[in-house]
Short mmCIF file of C-alpha atoms in Angstrom, two decimals:
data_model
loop_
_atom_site.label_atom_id
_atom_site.label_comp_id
_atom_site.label_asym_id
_atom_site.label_seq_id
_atom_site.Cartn_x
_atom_site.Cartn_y
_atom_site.Cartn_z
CA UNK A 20 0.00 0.00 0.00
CA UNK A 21 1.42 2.98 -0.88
CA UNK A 22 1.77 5.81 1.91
CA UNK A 23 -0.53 9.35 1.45
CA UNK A 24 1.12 12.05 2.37
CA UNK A 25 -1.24 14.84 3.53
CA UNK A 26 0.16 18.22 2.45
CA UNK A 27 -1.56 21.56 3.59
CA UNK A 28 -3.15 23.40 0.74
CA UNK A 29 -2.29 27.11 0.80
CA UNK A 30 -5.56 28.20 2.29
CA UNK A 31 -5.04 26.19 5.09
CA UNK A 32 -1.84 28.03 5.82
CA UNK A 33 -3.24 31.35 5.29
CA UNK A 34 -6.07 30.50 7.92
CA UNK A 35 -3.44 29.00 10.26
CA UNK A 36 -0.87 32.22 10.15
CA UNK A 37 -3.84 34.83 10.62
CA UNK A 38 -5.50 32.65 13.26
CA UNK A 39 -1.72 32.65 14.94
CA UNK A 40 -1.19 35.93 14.62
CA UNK A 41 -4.52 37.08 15.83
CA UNK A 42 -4.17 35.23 18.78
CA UNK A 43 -0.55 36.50 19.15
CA UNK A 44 -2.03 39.93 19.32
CA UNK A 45 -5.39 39.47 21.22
CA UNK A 46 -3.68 37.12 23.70
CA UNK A 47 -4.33 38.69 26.81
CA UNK A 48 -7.79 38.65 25.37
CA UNK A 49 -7.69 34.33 26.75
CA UNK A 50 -7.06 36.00 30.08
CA UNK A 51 -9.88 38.59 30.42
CA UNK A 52 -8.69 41.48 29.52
CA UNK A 53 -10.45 43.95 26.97
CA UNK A 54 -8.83 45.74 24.14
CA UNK A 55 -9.83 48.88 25.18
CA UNK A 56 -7.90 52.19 25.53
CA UNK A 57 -9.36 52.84 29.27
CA UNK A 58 -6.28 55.88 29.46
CA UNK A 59 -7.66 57.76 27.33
CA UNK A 60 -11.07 57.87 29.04
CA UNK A 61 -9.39 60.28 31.40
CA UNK A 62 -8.87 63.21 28.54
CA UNK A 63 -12.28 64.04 28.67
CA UNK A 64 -13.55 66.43 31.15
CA UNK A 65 -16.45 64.15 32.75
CA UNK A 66 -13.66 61.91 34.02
CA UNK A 67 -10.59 64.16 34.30
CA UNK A 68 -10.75 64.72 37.93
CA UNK A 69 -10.70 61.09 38.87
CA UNK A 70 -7.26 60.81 37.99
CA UNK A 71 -4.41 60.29 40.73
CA UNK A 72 -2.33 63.09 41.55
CA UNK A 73 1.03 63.76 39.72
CA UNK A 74 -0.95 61.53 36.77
CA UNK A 75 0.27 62.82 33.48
CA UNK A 76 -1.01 61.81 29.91
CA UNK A 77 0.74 59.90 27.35
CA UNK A 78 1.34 60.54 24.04
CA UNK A 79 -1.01 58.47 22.11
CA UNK A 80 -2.47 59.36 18.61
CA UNK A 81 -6.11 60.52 18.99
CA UNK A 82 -7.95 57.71 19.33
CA UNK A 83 -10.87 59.34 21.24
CA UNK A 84 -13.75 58.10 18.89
CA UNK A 85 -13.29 54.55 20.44
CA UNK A 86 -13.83 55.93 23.77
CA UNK A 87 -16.62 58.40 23.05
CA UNK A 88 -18.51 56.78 19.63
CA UNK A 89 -17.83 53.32 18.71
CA UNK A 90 -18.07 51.49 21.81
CA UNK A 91 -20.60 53.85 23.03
CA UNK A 92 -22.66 53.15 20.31
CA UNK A 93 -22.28 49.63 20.12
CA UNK A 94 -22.66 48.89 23.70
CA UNK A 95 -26.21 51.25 23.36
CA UNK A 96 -27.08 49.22 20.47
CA UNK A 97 -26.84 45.99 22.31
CA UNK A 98 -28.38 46.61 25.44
CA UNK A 99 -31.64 48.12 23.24
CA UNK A 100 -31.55 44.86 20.90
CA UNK A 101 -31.91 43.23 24.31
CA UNK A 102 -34.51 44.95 25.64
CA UNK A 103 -36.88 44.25 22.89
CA UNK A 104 -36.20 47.80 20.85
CA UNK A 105 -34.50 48.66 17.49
CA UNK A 106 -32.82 51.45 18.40
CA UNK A 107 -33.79 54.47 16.08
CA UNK A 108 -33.14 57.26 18.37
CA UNK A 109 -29.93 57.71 20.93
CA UNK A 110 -31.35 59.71 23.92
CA UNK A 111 -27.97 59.85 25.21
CA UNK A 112 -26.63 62.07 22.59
CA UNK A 113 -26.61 65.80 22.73
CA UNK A 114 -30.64 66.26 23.40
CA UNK A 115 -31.43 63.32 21.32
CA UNK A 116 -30.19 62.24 17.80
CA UNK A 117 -30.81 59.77 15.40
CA UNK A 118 -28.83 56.29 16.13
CA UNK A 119 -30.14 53.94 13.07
CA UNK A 120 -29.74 57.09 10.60
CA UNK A 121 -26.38 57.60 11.59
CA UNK A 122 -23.40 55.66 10.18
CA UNK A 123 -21.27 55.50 13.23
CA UNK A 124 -24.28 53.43 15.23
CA UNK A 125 -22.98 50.46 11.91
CA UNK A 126 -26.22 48.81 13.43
CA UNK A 127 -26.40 46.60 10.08
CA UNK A 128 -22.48 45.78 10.20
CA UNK A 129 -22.09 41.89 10.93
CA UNK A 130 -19.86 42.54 13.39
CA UNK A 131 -22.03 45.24 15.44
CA UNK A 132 -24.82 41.97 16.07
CA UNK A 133 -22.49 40.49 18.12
CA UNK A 134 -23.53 43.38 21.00
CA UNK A 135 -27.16 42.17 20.64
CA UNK A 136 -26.13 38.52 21.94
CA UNK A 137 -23.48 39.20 23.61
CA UNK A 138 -21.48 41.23 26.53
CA UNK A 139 -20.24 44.27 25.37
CA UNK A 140 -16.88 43.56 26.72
CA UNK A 141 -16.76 39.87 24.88
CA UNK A 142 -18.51 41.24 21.64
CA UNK A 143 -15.60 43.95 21.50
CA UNK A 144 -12.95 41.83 21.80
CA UNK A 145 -14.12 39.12 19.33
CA UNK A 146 -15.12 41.63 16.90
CA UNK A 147 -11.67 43.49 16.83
CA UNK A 148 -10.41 39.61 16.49
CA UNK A 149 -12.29 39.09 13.76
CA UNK A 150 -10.90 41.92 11.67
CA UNK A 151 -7.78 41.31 12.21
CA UNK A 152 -8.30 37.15 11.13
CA UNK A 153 -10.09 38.42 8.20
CA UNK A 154 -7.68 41.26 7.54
CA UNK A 155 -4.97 38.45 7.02
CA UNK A 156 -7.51 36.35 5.15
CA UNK A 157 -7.93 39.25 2.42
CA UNK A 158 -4.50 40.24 2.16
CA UNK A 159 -3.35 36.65 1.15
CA UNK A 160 -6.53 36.49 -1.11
CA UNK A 161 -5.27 39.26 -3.03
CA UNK A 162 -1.65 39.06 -3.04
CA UNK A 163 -3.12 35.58 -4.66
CA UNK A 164 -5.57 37.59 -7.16
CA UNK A 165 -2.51 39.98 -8.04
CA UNK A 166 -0.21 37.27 -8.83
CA UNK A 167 1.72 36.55 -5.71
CA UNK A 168 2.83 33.26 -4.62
CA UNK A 169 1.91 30.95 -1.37
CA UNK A 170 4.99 32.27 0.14
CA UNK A 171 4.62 36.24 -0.78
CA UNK A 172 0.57 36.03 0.10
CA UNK A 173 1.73 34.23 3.57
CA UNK A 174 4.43 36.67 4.26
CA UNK A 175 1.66 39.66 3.05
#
């Protein structure tokens, strides 16, 4: 009988470095902890005297639309999904605004339904998993479609 060797076909590889790299980037994520940039909370005014004396910011690049729009938003979303609402108005905002009109809410982006099922905390850190997987997945797809090899779409 003749031996059958099993060789990987590229696709498999691709999925197996982007899972591997994912989960070399999220891996505190296995632990608990939430990909969330909870320093730069303290910037805004609401929060800014709850910070320990002799506290001094870092330099980070502005990433205040995490803190005060996406996860906002999202978390808002899920908790009305929940509740037995759609959520076409965001009380919270200003004196009201619309939420469904407006394109930050992303209430029809895949990823955003994972707030209506599950934590907001869990749902945040599997969806910013989930782009990055798929971000590897597309970049070997078309380093593939542009004429790359298995080696140049892995390394891609």
């Amino acid at each position: 009988m003749d031996k059958i060797r099993h060789k990987l076909a590229p696709w498999h590889w691709a999925l197996f470095v982007s899972a591997g790299l994912t989960l070399a980037v999220y891996f505190l994520v296995l632990g608990g902890w939430v990909p969330f940039p909870k320093d730069t909370v303290w910037f805004f005014p609401p929060w800014w005297h709850l910070t320990t004396p002799g506290w001094t910011p870092q330099q980070v690049a502005n990433i205040g639309d995490l803190v005060t729009s996406f996860y906002p938003f999202h978390f808002y979303a899920g908790e009305a999904v929940r509740s037995g609402t759609f959520p076409l108005w965001n009380p919270y905002l200003l004196g009201g605004s619309p939420f469904l009109a407006n394109a930050q809410s992303a209430l029809f982006y895949p990823p955003t339904w994972l707030f209506f099922f599950l934590p907001a905390p869990w749902a945040w850190s599997i969806s910013l998993m989930t782009h990055l997987f798929l971000a590897g997945l597309w970049t070997w797809l078309l380093v593939r479609q542009l004429g790359g090899c298995d080696a140049s779409a892995l390394i891609g």
